[in-house]
PDB file of C-alpha atoms in Angstrom:
ATOM      1  CA  UNK A 179     -11.874  18.484   8.471  1.00  0.00           C
ATOM      2  CA  UNK A 180      -8.869  16.712   6.665  1.00  0.00           C
ATOM      3  CA  UNK A 181      -9.170  12.849   7.295  1.00  0.00           C
ATOM      4  CA  UNK A 182      -5.720  10.933   6.459  1.00  0.00           C
ATOM      5  CA  UNK A 183      -6.297   7.335   5.442  1.00  0.00           C
ATOM      6  CA  UNK A 184      -3.077   5.047   5.699  1.00  0.00           C
ATOM      7  CA  UNK A 185      -2.921   1.610   4.758  1.00  0.00           C
ATOM      8  CA  UNK A 186      -0.137  -0.847   3.046  1.00  0.00           C
ATOM      9  CA  UNK A 187      -0.351  -4.261   1.481  1.00  0.00           C
ATOM     10  CA  UNK A 188      -3.160  -4.067  -1.101  1.00  0.00           C
ATOM     11  CA  UNK A 189      -5.169  -1.399   0.416  1.00  0.00           C
ATOM     12  CA  UNK A 190      -8.129  -3.188   1.129  1.00  0.00           C
ATOM     13  CA  UNK A 191      -8.854  -1.782   4.610  1.00  0.00           C
ATOM     14  CA  UNK A 192      -7.883   1.780   3.044  1.00  0.00           C
ATOM     15  CA  UNK A 193      -9.977   0.968   0.270  1.00  0.00           C
ATOM     16  CA  UNK A 194     -13.088   0.338   2.753  1.00  0.00           C
ATOM     17  CA  UNK A 195     -12.380   3.391   5.122  1.00  0.00           C
ATOM     18  CA  UNK A 196     -11.952   5.849   2.144  1.00  0.00           C
ATOM     19  CA  UNK A 197     -15.664   4.590   0.769  1.00  0.00           C
ATOM     20  CA  UNK A 198     -17.356   4.657   4.238  1.00  0.00           C
ATOM     21  CA  UNK A 199     -15.576   7.937   5.045  1.00  0.00           C
ATOM     22  CA  UNK A 200     -16.851   9.677   1.954  1.00  0.00           C
ATOM     23  CA  UNK A 201     -20.470   8.577   2.529  1.00  0.00           C
ATOM     24  CA  UNK A 202     -20.211   9.734   6.430  1.00  0.00           C
ATOM     25  CA  UNK A 203     -18.231  12.904   5.801  1.00  0.00           C
ATOM     26  CA  UNK A 204     -18.686  14.023   2.128  1.00  0.00           C
ATOM     27  CA  UNK A 205     -17.672  17.498   2.895  1.00  0.00           C
ATOM     28  CA  UNK A 206     -14.154  16.259   4.450  1.00  0.00           C
ATOM     29  CA  UNK A 207     -10.942  16.423   2.630  1.00  0.00           C
ATOM     30  CA  UNK A 208      -9.613  12.819   2.457  1.00  0.00           C
ATOM     31  CA  UNK A 209      -5.877  12.166   1.609  1.00  0.00           C
ATOM     32  CA  UNK A 210      -5.179   8.508   1.242  1.00  0.00           C
ATOM     33  CA  UNK A 211      -1.339   7.282   1.533  1.00  0.00           C
ATOM     34  CA  UNK A 212      -0.116   3.649   0.615  1.00  0.00           C
ATOM     35  CA  UNK A 213       2.882   2.397   1.522  1.00  0.00           C
ATOM     36  CA  UNK A 214       3.275   0.976  -1.929  1.00  0.00           C
ATOM     37  CA  UNK A 215       1.298   1.968  -5.351  1.00  0.00           C
ATOM     38  CA  UNK A 216      -1.230  -0.954  -5.136  1.00  0.00           C
ATOM     39  CA  UNK A 217      -2.289   0.462  -1.689  1.00  0.00           C
ATOM     40  CA  UNK A 218      -2.608   3.990  -3.039  1.00  0.00           C
ATOM     41  CA  UNK A 219      -4.498   3.034  -5.926  1.00  0.00           C
ATOM     42  CA  UNK A 220      -7.222   1.089  -4.249  1.00  0.00           C
ATOM     43  CA  UNK A 221      -7.894   4.060  -1.885  1.00  0.00           C
ATOM     44  CA  UNK A 222      -7.995   6.639  -5.116  1.00  0.00           C
ATOM     45  CA  UNK A 223     -10.384   4.447  -6.561  1.00  0.00           C
ATOM     46  CA  UNK A 224     -12.384   4.236  -3.742  1.00  0.00           C
ATOM     47  CA  UNK A 225     -12.994   8.077  -3.861  1.00  0.00           C
ATOM     48  CA  UNK A 226      -9.913   9.722  -1.975  1.00  0.00           C
ATOM     49  CA  UNK A 227      -9.600  13.832  -2.807  1.00  0.00           C
ATOM     50  CA  UNK A 228      -5.830  13.227  -2.744  1.00  0.00           C
ATOM     51  CA  UNK A 229      -3.409  10.316  -2.965  1.00  0.00           C
ATOM     52  CA  UNK A 230       0.779   9.388  -2.633  1.00  0.00           C
ATOM     53  CA  UNK A 231       2.848   7.028  -1.975  1.00  0.00           C
ATOM     54  CA  UNK A 232       5.842   6.311   0.358  1.00  0.00           C
ATOM     55  CA  UNK A 233       7.484   7.219   3.417  1.00  0.00           C
ATOM     56  CA  UNK A 234       7.768  10.700   2.867  1.00  0.00           C
ATOM     57  CA  UNK A 235       4.234  11.107   1.896  1.00  0.00           C
ATOM     58  CA  UNK A 236       3.113   9.701   5.404  1.00  0.00           C
ATOM     59  CA  UNK A 237       5.426  12.336   6.811  1.00  0.00           C
ATOM     60  CA  UNK A 238       4.035  15.356   5.176  1.00  0.00           C
ATOM     61  CA  UNK A 239       0.231  14.313   5.177  1.00  0.00           C
ATOM     62  CA  UNK A 240       0.523  13.675   8.846  1.00  0.00           C
ATOM     63  CA  UNK A 241       1.629  17.058   9.805  1.00  0.00           C
ATOM     64  CA  UNK A 242      -1.757  18.727   8.971  1.00  0.00           C
ATOM     65  CA  UNK A 243      -4.495  16.017   9.505  1.00  0.00           C
ATOM     66  CA  UNK A 244      -7.288  16.257  11.831  1.00  0.00           C
ATOM     67  CA  UNK A 245      -7.816  12.670  11.976  1.00  0.00           C
ATOM     68  CA  UNK A 246      -5.699   9.770  10.879  1.00  0.00           C
ATOM     69  CA  UNK A 247      -7.144   6.476  10.273  1.00  0.00           C
ATOM     70  CA  UNK A 248      -5.587   2.995   9.572  1.00  0.00           C
ATOM     71  CA  UNK A 249      -4.516  -0.303  10.723  1.00  0.00           C
ATOM     72  CA  UNK A 250      -3.020  -0.275  14.163  1.00  0.00           C
ATOM     73  CA  UNK A 251       0.240  -1.244  12.580  1.00  0.00           C
ATOM     74  CA  UNK A 252       0.840   2.163  11.476  1.00  0.00           C
ATOM     75  CA  UNK A 253       2.186   2.813  14.678  1.00  0.00           C
ATOM     76  CA  UNK A 254       4.391   0.178  15.070  1.00  0.00           C
ATOM     77  CA  UNK A 255       7.855   0.217  13.296  1.00  0.00           C
ATOM     78  CA  UNK A 256       7.985  -2.638  10.787  1.00  0.00           C
ATOM     79  CA  UNK A 257       4.685  -3.781  11.190  1.00  0.00           C
ATOM     80  CA  UNK A 258       2.828  -4.784   8.245  1.00  0.00           C
ATOM     81  CA  UNK A 259       5.653  -6.893   6.719  1.00  0.00           C
ATOM     82  CA  UNK A 260       7.912  -4.376   6.821  1.00  0.00           C
ATOM     83  CA  UNK A 261       6.178  -1.691   5.170  1.00  0.00           C
ATOM     84  CA  UNK A 262       5.729   0.662   7.813  1.00  0.00           C
ATOM     85  CA  UNK A 263       9.289   2.131   8.615  1.00  0.00           C
ATOM     86  CA  UNK A 264      10.217   4.065  11.955  1.00  0.00           C
ATOM     87  CA  UNK A 265       9.751   7.342  10.212  1.00  0.00           C
ATOM     88  CA  UNK A 266       6.241   6.626   9.261  1.00  0.00           C
ATOM     89  CA  UNK A 267       5.619   5.231  12.517  1.00  0.00           C
ATOM     90  CA  UNK A 268       7.016   8.292  14.376  1.00  0.00           C
ATOM     91  CA  UNK A 269       5.203  10.655  12.141  1.00  0.00           C
ATOM     92  CA  UNK A 270       1.748   9.130  12.892  1.00  0.00           C
ATOM     93  CA  UNK A 271       2.615   8.816  16.282  1.00  0.00           C
ATOM     94  CA  UNK A 272       3.687  12.889  16.789  1.00  0.00           C
ATOM     95  CA  UNK A 273       0.936  14.034  14.617  1.00  0.00           C
ATOM     96  CA  UNK A 274      -1.337  16.196  16.320  1.00  0.00           C
ATOM     97  CA  UNK A 275      -4.201  14.483  14.581  1.00  0.00           C
ATOM     98  CA  UNK A 276      -6.743  12.328  16.438  1.00  0.00           C
ATOM     99  CA  UNK A 277      -5.670   8.420  15.549  1.00  0.00           C
ATOM    100  CA  UNK A 278      -8.404   6.132  14.954  1.00  0.00           C
ATOM    101  CA  UNK A 279      -6.670   2.965  14.700  1.00  0.00           C
ATOM    102  CA  UNK A 280      -8.088  -0.447  13.483  1.00  0.00           C
ATOM    103  CA  UNK A 281      -7.004  -3.374  15.581  1.00  0.00           C
ATOM    104  CA  UNK A 282      -6.249  -6.036  12.926  1.00  0.00           C
ATOM    105  CA  UNK A 283      -3.791  -9.027  13.850  1.00  0.00           C
ATOM    106  CA  UNK A 284      -1.119  -9.437  11.506  1.00  0.00           C
ATOM    107  CA  UNK A 285       2.728  -9.533  12.447  1.00  0.00           C
ATOM    108  CA  UNK A 286       2.600 -10.676  16.206  1.00  0.00           C
ATOM    109  CA  UNK A 287       0.813  -7.366  17.002  1.00  0.00           C
ATOM    110  CA  UNK A 288      -2.575  -8.367  19.300  1.00  0.00           C
ATOM    111  CA  UNK A 289      -4.407  -6.278  21.054  1.00  0.00           C
ATOM    112  CA  UNK A 290      -5.790  -8.330  23.734  1.00  0.00           C
ATOM    113  CA  UNK A 291      -9.755  -7.295  25.338  1.00  0.00           C
ATOM    114  CA  UNK A 292     -10.520  -6.384  21.688  1.00  0.00           C
ATOM    115  CA  UNK A 293     -12.835  -9.000  19.874  1.00  0.00           C
ATOM    116  CA  UNK A 294     -12.158  -9.880  16.285  1.00  0.00           C
ATOM    117  CA  UNK A 295     -14.571  -8.141  13.741  1.00  0.00           C
ATOM    118  CA  UNK A 296     -15.440  -7.894  10.155  1.00  0.00           C
ATOM    119  CA  UNK A 297     -13.549  -4.716   8.835  1.00  0.00           C
ATOM    120  CA  UNK A 298     -16.724  -3.466   7.591  1.00  0.00           C
ATOM    121  CA  UNK A 299     -17.692  -3.253  11.596  1.00  0.00           C
ATOM    122  CA  UNK A 300     -14.502  -1.840  12.384  1.00  0.00           C
ATOM    123  CA  UNK A 301     -14.648   1.065   9.677  1.00  0.00           C
ATOM    124  CA  UNK A 302     -17.755   1.847  11.050  1.00  0.00           C
ATOM    125  CA  UNK A 303     -16.756   2.075  14.969  1.00  0.00           C
ATOM    126  CA  UNK A 304     -13.850   4.127  13.187  1.00  0.00           C
ATOM    127  CA  UNK A 305     -17.032   6.409  11.575  1.00  0.00           C
ATOM    128  CA  UNK A 306     -18.596   6.796  15.069  1.00  0.00           C
ATOM    129  CA  UNK A 307     -15.702   7.650  16.830  1.00  0.00           C
ATOM    130  CA  UNK A 308     -14.715  10.664  14.555  1.00  0.00           C
ATOM    131  CA  UNK A 309     -18.589  11.717  15.062  1.00  0.00           C
ATOM    132  CA  UNK A 310     -18.503  11.382  18.613  1.00  0.00           C
ATOM    133  CA  UNK A 311     -15.076  13.855  18.669  1.00  0.00           C
ATOM    134  CA  UNK A 312     -16.394  16.195  16.170  1.00  0.00           C
ATOM    135  CA  UNK A 313     -19.413  16.945  18.440  1.00  0.00           C
ATOM    136  CA  UNK A 314     -17.315  17.073  21.506  1.00  0.00           C
ATOM    137  CA  UNK A 315     -15.292  19.775  20.030  1.00  0.00           C
TER     138      UNK A 315
END
């Protein structure tokens, strides 16, 4: 199973996701892609098997992932203070991977009907979602 974790800014969400995913799915191949080197470094330190940085890395790594996890902004061009390019958003949106999006309220993007949770709770919900999709296949 190939899991792609995408994050921006300081990589805090991605770092938490990578560490939690490694515990939940030790056999999974986890690739971390940051929109900047700080985000990439944080996810690599958290235990990602592979890491890369930038727009082209998002495009290439989205092609063969089974799951893509990241803040909801990874599918919205210009989100995350402009770190998500149109190419990145399209690559994630067109990927055949199952997308597990974490509702983070930044840059005027709000998902109504969703309570505000701590990041750890949201990451755990993402892991549970992957588990349910694996058993459904």
